[in-house]
Short mmCIF file of C-alpha atoms in Angstrom, two decimals:
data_model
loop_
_atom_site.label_atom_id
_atom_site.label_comp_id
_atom_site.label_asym_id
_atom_site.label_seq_id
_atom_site.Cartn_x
_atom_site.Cartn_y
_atom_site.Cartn_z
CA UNK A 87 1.77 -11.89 -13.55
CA UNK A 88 1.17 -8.31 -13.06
CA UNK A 89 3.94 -5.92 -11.92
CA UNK A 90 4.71 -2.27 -11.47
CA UNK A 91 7.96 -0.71 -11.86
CA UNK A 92 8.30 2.92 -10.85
CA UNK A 93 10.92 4.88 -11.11
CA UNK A 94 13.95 4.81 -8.32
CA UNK A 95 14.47 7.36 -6.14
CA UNK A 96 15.91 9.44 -4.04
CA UNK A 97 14.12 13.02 -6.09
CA UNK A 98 15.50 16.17 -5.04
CA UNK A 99 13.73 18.88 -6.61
CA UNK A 100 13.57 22.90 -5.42
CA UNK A 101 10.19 24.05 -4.39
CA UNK A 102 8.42 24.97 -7.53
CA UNK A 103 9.88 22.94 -9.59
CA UNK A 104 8.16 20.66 -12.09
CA UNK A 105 7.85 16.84 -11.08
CA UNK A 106 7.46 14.02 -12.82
CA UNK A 107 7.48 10.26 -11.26
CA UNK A 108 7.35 7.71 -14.26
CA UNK A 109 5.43 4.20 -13.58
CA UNK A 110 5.17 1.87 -15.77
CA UNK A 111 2.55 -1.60 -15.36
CA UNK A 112 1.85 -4.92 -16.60
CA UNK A 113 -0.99 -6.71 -16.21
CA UNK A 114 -3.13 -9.19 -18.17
CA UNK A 115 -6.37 -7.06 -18.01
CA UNK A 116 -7.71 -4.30 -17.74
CA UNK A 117 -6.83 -3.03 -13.90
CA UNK A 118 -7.53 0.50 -12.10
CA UNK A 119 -4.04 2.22 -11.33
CA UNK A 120 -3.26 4.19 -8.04
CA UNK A 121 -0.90 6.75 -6.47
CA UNK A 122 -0.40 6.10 -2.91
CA UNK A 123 1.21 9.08 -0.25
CA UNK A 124 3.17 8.07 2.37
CA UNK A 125 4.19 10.93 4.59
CA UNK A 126 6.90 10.95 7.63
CA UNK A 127 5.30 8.51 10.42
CA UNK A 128 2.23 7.63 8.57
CA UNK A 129 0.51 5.02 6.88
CA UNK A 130 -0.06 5.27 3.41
CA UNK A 131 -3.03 7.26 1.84
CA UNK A 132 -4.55 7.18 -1.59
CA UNK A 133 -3.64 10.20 -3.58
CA UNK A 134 -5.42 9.58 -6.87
CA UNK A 135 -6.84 7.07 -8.98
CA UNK A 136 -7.91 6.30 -12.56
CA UNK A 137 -10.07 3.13 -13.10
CA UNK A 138 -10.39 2.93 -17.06
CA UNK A 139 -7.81 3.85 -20.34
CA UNK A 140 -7.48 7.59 -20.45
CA UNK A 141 -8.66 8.44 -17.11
CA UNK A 142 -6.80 11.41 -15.60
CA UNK A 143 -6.76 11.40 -11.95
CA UNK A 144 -6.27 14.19 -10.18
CA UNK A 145 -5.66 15.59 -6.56
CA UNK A 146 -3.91 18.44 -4.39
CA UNK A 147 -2.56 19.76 -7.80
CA UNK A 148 -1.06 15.73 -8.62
CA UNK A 149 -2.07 14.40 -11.74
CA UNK A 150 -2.05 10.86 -13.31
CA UNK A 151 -3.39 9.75 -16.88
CA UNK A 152 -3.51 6.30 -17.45
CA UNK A 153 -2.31 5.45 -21.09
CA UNK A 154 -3.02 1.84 -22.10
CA UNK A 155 -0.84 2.18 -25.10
CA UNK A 156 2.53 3.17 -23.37
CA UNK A 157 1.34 1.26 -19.99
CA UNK A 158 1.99 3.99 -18.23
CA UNK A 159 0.55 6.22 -15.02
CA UNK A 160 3.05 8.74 -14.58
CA UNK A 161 2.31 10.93 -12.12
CA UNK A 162 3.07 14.97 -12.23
CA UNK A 163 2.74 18.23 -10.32
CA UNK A 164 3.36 22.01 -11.87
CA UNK A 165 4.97 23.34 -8.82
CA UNK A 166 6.07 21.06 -5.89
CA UNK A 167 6.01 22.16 -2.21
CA UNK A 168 8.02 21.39 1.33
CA UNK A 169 4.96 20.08 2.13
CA UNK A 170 5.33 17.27 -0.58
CA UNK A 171 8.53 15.87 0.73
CA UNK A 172 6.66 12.04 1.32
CA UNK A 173 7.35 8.72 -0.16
CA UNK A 174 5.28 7.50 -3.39
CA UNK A 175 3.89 4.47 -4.26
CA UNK A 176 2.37 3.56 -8.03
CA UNK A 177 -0.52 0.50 -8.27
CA UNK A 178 -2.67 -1.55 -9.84
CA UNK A 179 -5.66 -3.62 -8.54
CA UNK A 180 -6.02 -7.07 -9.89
CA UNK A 181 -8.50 -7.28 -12.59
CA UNK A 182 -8.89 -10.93 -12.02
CA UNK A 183 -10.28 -10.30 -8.33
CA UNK A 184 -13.44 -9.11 -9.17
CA UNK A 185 -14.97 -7.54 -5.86
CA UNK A 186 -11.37 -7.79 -3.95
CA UNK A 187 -8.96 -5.07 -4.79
CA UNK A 188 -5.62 -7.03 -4.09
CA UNK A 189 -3.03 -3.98 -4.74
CA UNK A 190 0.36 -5.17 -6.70
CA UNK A 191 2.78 -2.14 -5.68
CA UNK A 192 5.56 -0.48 -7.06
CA UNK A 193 8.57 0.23 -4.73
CA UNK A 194 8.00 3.36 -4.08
CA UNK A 195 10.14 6.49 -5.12
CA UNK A 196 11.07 9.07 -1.88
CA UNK A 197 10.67 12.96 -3.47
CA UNK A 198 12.58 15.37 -0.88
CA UNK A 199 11.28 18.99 -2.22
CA UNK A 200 14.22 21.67 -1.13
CA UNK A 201 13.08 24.94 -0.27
CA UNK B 892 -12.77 8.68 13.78
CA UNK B 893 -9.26 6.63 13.94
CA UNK B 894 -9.06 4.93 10.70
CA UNK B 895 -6.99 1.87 10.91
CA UNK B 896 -4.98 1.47 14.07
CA UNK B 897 -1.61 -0.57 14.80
CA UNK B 898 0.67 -1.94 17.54
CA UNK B 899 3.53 -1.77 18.36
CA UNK B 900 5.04 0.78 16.23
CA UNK B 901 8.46 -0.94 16.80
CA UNK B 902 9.29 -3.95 18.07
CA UNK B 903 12.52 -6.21 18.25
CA UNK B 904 12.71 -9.42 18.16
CA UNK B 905 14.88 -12.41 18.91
CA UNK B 906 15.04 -15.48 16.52
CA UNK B 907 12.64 -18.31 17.62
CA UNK B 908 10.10 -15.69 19.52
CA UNK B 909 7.07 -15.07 18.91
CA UNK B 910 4.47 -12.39 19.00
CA UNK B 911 1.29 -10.67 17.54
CA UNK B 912 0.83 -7.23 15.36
CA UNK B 913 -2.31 -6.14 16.06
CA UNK B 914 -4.56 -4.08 13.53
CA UNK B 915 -7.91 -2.71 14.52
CA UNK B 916 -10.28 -0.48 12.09
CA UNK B 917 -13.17 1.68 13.35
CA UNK B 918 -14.79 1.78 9.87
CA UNK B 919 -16.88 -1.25 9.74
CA UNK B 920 -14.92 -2.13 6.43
CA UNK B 921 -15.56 -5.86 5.50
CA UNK B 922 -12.23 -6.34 3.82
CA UNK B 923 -8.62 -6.32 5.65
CA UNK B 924 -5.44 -7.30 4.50
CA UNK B 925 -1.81 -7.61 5.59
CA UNK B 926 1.49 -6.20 3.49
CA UNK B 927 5.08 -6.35 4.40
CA UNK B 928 7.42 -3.76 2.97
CA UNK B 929 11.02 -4.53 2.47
CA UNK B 930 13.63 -2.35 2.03
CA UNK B 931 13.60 -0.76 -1.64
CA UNK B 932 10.90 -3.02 -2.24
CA UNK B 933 7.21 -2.30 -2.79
CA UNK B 934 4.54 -3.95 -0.48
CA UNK B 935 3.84 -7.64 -1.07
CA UNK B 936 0.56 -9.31 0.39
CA UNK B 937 0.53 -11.70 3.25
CA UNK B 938 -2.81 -12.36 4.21
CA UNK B 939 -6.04 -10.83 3.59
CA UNK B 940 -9.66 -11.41 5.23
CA UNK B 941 -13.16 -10.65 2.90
CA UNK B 942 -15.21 -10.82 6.51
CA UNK B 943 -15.06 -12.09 10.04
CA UNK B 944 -14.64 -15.26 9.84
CA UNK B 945 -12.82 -15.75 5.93
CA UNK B 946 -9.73 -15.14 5.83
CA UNK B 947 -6.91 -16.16 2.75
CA UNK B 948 -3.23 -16.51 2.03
CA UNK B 949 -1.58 -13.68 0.32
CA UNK B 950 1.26 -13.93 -2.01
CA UNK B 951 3.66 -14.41 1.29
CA UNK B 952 1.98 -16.04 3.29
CA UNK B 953 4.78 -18.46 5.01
CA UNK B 954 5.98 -18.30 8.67
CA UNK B 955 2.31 -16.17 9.46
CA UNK B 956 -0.76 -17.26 10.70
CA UNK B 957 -4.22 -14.65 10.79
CA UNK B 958 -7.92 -14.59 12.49
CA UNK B 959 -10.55 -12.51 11.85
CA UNK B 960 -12.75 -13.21 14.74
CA UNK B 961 -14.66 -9.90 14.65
CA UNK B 962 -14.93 -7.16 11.79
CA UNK B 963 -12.76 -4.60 13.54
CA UNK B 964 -9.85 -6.61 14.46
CA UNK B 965 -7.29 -8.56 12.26
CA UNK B 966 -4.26 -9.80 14.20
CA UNK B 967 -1.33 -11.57 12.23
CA UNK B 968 1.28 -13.88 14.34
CA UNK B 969 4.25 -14.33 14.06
CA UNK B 970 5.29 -18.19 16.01
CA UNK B 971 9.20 -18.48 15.32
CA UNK B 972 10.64 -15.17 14.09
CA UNK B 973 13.85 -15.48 11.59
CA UNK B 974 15.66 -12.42 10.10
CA UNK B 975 13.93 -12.78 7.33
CA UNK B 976 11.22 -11.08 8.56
CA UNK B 977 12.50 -8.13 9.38
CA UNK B 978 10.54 -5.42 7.78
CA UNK B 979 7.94 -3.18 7.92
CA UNK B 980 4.15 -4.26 8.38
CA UNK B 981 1.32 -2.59 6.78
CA UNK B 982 -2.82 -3.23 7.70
CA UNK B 983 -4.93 -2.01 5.43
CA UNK B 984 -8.79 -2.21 5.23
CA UNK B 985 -11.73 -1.60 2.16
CA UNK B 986 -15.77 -1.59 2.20
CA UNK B 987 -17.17 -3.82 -0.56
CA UNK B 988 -19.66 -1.01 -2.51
CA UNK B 989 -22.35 -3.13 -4.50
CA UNK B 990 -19.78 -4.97 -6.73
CA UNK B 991 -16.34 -2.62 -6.49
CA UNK B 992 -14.54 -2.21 -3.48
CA UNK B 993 -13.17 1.17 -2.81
CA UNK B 994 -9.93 2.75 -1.77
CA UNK B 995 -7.56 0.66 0.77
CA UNK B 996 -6.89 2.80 4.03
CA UNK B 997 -3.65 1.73 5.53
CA UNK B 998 -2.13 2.09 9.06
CA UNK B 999 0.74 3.91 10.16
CA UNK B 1000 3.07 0.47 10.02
CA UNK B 1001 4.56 -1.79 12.83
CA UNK B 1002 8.57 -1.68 12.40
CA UNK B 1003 10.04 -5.14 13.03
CA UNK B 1004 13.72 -6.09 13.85
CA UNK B 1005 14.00 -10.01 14.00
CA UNK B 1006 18.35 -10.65 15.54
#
């Protein structure tokens, strides 16, 4: 079946500091792969997505490419903030569910950014 | 505009009760679904709904029953609580757009303690 494994947390990084969060996937097609943001006391929120082999997704200076030939989405920032400090979530959408995005999730990797 | 709504945010429970996690989305989004999120683990599916009405079991479905009576609303119920579901409950909800549904908004999470 499919599965994502991301890597395990806790991060501690110093503000500015590069970040990488490595996720890896399996799945028998072809699915779309997401970074989710969960901050303090909220639900989670989409932070990017790429929906095809070499897609870079890219938001609030977070970027993702999604290499079918490593299986890999690993997602990266230049220069982390405070403000980052959240809990992160890799995932793919079933490719077999056409028209029904079930989500298979990673288990999430909690980034604490020091200032 | 609230997004996707739950309650309680916390609740405790004793083994054998029962009760009812509300979820209620102000988006008119046809598709809702139910996670649970256990510690160091990433979300798993319970239950999920395509329309008022439909609903289906998720990858976890055991020991929960859903409705879907109207679009906004998708309670799950709990009817004899055991430890093992202690954990932390996500709604989530999706518009079908032609043939690709789009990104899954979550809720903040209802915190449950089954003793």
């Amino acid at each position: 079946g499919n599965s994502v494994t991301q890597m395990e947390g806790p991060v501690t990084l110093s503000e500015e500091a590069f970040l990488t969060i490595n996720c890896t996937y399996t799945a028998t097609g072809y699915p779309s792969l997401f970074w989710y943001v969960q901050y303090p006391g909220e639900g989670l929120q989409l932070l990017l997505k790429a929906t095809k082999a070499d897609d870079k997704g890219s938001n609030k200076g977070f970027e993702a490419t999604y290499r079918k030939e490593t299986t890999s989405f690993h997602l990266e920032k230049g220069s982390v903030q405070v403000s980052d400090s959240a809990v992160y979530f890799c995932a793919l959408s079933d490719p077999s569910n056409f028209g029904n995005e079930k989500l298979t999730f990673g288990t999430g990797t909690r980034l604490t950014i020091i200032p | 505009n609230a997004g996707v709504t739950q309650t309680p945010k916390f609740r405790i429970l004793k083994i054998g009760q029962s009760m009812t996690l509300q979820c209620t989305q102000d988006m008119n989004h046809n598709y809702m679904y139910w996670y649970r999120q256990d510690p160091g683990m990433g979300l798993k599916l319970i239950y999920y709904s395509v329309g008022a009405g439909i609903t289906d079991k998720g990858e976890v479905p055991n020991g929960y029953n859903v409705s879907r009576s109207t679009t906004e609303d998708f309670p799950l119920r709990l009817e004899l609580a055991a430890p093992s579901q202690t954990s932390v409950y996500f709604c989530a909800s999706t518009r079908l757009a032609g043939a690709i549904t789009d990104t899954q908004y979550f809720g903040p999470g209802t915190r449950l303690t089954v003793l």
